[in-house]
Coordinates of C-alpha atoms and ligand atoms in Angstrom, one line a residue:
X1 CA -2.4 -17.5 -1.2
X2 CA -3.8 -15.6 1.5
X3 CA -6.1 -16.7 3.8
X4 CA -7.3 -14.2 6.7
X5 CA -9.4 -15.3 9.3
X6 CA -11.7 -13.5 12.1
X7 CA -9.3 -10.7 12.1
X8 CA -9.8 -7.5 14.6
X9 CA -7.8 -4.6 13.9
X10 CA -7.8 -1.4 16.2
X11 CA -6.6 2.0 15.5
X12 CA -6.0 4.6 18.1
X13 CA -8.1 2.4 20.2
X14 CA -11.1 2.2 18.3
X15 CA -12.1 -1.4 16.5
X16 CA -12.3 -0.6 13.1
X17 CA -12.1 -4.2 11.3
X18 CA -14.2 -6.7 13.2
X19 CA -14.2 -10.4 12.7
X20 CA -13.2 -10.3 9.0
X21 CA -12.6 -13.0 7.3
X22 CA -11.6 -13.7 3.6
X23 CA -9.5 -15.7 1.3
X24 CA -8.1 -15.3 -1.4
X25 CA -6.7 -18.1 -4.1
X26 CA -3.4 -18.2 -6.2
X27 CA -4.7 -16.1 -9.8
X28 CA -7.9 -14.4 -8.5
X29 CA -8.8 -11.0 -8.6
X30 CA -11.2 -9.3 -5.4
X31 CA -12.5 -6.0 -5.5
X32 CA -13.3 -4.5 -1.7
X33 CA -15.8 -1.8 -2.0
X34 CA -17.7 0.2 0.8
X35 CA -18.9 3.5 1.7
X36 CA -16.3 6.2 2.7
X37 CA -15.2 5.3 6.6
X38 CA -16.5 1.3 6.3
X39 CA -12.5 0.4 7.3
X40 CA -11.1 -0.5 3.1
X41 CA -7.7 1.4 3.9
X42 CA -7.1 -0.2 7.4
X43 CA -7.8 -3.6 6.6
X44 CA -5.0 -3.3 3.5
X45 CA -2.8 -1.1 5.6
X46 CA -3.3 -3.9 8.8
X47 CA -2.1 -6.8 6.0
X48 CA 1.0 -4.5 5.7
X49 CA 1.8 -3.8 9.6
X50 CA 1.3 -0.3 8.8
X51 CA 2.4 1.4 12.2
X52 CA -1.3 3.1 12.9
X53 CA -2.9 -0.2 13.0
X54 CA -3.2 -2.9 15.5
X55 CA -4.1 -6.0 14.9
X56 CA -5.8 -7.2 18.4
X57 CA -6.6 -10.8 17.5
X58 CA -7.3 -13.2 14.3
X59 CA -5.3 -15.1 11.8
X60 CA -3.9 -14.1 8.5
X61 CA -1.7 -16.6 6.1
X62 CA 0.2 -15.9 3.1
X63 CA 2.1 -18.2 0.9
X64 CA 1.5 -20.8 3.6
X65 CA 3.6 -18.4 6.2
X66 CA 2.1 -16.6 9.6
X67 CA 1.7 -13.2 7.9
X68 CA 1.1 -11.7 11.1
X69 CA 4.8 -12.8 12.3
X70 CA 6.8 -10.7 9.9
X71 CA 7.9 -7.1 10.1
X72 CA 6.7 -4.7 6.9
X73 CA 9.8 -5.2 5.1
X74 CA 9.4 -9.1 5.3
X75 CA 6.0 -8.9 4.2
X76 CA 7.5 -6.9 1.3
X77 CA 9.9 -9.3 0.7
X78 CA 7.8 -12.5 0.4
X79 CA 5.4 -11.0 -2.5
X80 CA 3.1 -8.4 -1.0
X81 CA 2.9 -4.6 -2.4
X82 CA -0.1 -1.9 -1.0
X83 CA -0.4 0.7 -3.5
X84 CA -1.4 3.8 -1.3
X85 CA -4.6 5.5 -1.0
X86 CA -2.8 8.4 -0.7
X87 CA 1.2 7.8 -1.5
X88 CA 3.7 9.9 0.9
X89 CA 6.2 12.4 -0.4
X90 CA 10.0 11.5 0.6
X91 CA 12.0 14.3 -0.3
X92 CA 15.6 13.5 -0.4
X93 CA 15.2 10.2 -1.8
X94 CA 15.6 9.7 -5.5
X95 CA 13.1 8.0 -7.2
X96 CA 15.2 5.9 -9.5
X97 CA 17.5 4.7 -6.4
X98 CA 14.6 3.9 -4.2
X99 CA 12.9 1.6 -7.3
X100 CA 16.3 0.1 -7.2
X101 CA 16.6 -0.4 -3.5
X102 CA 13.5 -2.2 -3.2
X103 CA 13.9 -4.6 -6.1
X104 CA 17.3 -5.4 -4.6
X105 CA 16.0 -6.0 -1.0
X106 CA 13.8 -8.9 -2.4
X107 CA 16.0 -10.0 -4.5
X108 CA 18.2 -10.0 -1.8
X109 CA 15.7 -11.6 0.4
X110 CA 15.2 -14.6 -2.2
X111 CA 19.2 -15.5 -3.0
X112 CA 19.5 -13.6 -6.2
X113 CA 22.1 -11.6 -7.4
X114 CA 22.1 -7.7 -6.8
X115 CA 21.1 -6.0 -10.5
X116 CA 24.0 -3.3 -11.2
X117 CA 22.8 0.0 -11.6
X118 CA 23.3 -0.3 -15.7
X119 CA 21.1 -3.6 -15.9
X120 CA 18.4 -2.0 -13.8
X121 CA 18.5 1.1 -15.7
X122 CA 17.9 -0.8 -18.7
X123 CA 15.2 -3.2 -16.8
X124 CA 13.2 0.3 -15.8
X125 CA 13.1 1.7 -19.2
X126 CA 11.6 -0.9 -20.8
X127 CA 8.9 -0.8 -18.5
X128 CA 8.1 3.0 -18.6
X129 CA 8.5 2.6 -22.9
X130 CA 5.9 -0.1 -22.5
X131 CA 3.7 1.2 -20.5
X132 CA 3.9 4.9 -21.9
X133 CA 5.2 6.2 -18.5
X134 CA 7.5 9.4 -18.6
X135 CA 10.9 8.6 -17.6
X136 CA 11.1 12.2 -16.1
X137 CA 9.9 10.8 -12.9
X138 CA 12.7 8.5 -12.2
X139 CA 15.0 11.6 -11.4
X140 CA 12.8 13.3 -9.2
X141 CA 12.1 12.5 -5.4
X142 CA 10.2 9.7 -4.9
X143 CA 6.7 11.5 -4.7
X144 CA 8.0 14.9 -3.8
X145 CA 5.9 17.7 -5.3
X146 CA 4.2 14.7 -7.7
X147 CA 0.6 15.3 -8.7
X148 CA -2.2 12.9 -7.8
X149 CA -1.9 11.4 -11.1
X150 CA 2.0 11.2 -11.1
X151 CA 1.7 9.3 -7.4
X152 CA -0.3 6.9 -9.0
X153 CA 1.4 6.2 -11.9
X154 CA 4.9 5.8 -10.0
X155 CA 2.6 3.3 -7.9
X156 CA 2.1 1.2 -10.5
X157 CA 5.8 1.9 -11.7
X158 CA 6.7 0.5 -8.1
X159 CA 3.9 -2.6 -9.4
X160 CA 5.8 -3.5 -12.3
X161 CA 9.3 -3.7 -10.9
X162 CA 8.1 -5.6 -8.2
X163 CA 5.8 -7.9 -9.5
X164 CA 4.7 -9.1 -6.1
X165 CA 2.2 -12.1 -5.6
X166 CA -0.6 -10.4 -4.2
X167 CA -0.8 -6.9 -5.1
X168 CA -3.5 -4.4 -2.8
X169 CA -4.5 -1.8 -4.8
X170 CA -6.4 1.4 -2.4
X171 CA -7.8 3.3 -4.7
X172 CA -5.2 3.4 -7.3
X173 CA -7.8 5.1 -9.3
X174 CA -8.0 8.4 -8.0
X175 CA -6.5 11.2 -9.2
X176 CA -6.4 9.6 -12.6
X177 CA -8.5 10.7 -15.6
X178 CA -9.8 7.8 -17.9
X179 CA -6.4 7.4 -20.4
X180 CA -4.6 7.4 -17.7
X181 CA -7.0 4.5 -15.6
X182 CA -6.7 2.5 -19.3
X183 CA -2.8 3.0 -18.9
X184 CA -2.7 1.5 -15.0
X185 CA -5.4 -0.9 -15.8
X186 CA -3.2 -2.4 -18.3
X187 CA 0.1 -2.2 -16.4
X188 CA -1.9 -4.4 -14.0
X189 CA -3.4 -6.7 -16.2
X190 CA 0.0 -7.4 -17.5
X191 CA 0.7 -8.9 -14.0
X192 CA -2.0 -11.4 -13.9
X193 CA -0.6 -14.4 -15.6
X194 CA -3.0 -17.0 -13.3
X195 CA 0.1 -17.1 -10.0
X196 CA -0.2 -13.6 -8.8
X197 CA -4.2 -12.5 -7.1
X198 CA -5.6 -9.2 -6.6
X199 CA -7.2 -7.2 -3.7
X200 CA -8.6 -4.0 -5.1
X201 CA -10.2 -0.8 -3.7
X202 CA -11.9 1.5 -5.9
X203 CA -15.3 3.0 -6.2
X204 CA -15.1 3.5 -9.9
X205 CA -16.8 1.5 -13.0
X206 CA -13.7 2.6 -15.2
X207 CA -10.8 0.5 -13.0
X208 CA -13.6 -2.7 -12.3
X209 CA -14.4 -2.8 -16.0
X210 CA -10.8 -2.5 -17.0
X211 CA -9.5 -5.5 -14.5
X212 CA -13.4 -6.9 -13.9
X213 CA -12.8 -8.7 -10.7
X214 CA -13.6 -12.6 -10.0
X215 CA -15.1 -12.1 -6.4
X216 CA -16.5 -8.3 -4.8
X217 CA -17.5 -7.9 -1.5
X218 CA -18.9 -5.4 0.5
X219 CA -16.9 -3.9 3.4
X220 CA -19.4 -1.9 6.3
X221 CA -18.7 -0.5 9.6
X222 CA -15.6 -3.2 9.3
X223 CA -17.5 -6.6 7.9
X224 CA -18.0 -8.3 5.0
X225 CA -22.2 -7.8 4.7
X226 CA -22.3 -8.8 1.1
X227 CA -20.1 -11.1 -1.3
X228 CA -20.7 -11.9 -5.0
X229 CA -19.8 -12.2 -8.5
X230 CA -18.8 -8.7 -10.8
X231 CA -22.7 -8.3 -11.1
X232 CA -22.3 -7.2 -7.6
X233 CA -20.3 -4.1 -8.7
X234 CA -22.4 -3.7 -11.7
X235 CA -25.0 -3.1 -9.4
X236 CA -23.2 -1.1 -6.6
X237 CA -22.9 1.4 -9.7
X238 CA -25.8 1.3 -11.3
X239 CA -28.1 1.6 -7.9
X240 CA -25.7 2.8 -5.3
X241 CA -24.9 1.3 -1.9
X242 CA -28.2 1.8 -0.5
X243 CA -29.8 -0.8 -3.1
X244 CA -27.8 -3.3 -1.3
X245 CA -28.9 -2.0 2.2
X246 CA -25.7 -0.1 3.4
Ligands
ADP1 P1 -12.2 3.6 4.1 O1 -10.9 3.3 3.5 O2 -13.2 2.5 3.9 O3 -12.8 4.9 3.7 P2 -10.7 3.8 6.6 O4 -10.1 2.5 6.8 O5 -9.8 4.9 6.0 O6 -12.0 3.7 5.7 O7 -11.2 4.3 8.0 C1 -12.1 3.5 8.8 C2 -12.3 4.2 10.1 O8 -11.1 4.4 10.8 C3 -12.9 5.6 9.9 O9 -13.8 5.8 10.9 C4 -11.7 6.5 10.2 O10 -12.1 7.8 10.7 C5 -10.9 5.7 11.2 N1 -9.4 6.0 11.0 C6 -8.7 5.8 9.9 N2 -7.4 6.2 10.1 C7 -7.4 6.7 11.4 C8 -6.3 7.3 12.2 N3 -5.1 7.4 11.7 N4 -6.7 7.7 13.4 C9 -7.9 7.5 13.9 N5 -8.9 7.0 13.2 C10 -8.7 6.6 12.0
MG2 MG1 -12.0 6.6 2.2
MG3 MG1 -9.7 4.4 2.2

């Protein structure tokens, strides 16, 4: 599904992801973990053309398509999603009509009908009744004034109207007590039916017990120094970074 190969990215100048290479097949799950500053956030942020990062030279496929070759929206479009490290307040946009918005855009994008705003109403309460997200958050702003743990559950909201093919998860975790981890671990579990593969950040046991990854790998100073099975993580927690020589 997505393959990314010797990839440089630079921000403000400075190279923060060096030769990084990784791929990742249709139905896995990857966890990325690192110290604080080892370049998690603009590797995920790069695969999205976020406008503070510059890719300088490498490779990256998706879905058999030059990844690097599309705008953000196109990227979107074609099946990827980056839940936000730290999601950005847009006052003056209604939550509800942006959800809407961007589910029409790829559905747009892939020759299907517009939903009208009834269906999609009735679409997006199922989903927060399943899930056990309040509805209240579908009339407010689209993060304005939300709380950490509100951001993150309208990220996974975002998740489960979407249902992209690779979902990058930075740290959806944070902010969220442990019901409310259970809550977004299962949102996200409900997504992996074996087509769609996961890249997730997160430093917590709580989120890599919940989703238990196929593949981990350790992220420093912009590389890949260490790759393995969950027992990786298991270890990372139990013994810290240093046990693995970060
Ligand atoms: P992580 O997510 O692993 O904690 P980041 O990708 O956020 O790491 O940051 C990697 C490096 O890039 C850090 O040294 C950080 O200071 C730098 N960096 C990140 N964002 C910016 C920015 N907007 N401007 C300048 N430097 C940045
Ligand atoms: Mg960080
Ligand atoms: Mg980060």
């Amino acid at each position: 599904m997505l393959s990314i190969k010797n990839l440089n990215v630079k921000i403000e100048n400075n190279e923060i992801i060096k030769d990084f290479s990784l791929d990742i097949k249709k139905g896995e799950v990857h966890a990325l973990m690192g110290i604080n500053g080892a370049g998690k956030s603009t590797l995920v942020k790069a695969l999205c053309d976020h406008y503070e990062c510059e890719v300088t030279s490498g490779s990256v496929e998706f879905n058999d398509k030059d990844l690097l070759e599309l705008d953000a929206s196109q990227r979107a479009n074609e099946g990827l999603f980056l839940s936000f490290q730290n999601p950005i307040e847009v006052p003056g946009v209604n939550n509800m009509y942006f959800l809407k918005s961007a589910l029409n855009a790829k559905r747009e994008y892939q020759g299907l009908e517009e939903l009208d705003a009834a269906s999609f109403l009735k679409e997006i309460k199922a989903i927060t009744a399943e899930f056990g997200i309040d509805n209240k958050i579908l009339k407010r702003d689209l993060n304005a004034g939300f709380s950490g743990g509100e951001k993150k559950r309208n990220e996974l909201l975002q998740l489960l109207v979407l249902k992209p093919d690779l979902i990058l998860l930075d740290e959806i975790d944070s902010g969220l007590d442990v019901d409310a981890i259970k809550l977004v671990a299962n949102g996200i579990n409900s997504l992996l039916d074996g087509n769609r593969s996961v890249l997730m950040i997160t430093h917590y046991d709580k989120l890599l017990e919940a989703i238990k990854p196929d593949f981990v790998h350790v992220l420093k100073d912009g590389k890949i120094i260490q790759s393995g099975d969950y027992s990786l993580a298991e270890t990372i927690q139990e013994k810290g970074y240093e046990a693995i020589g970060v």
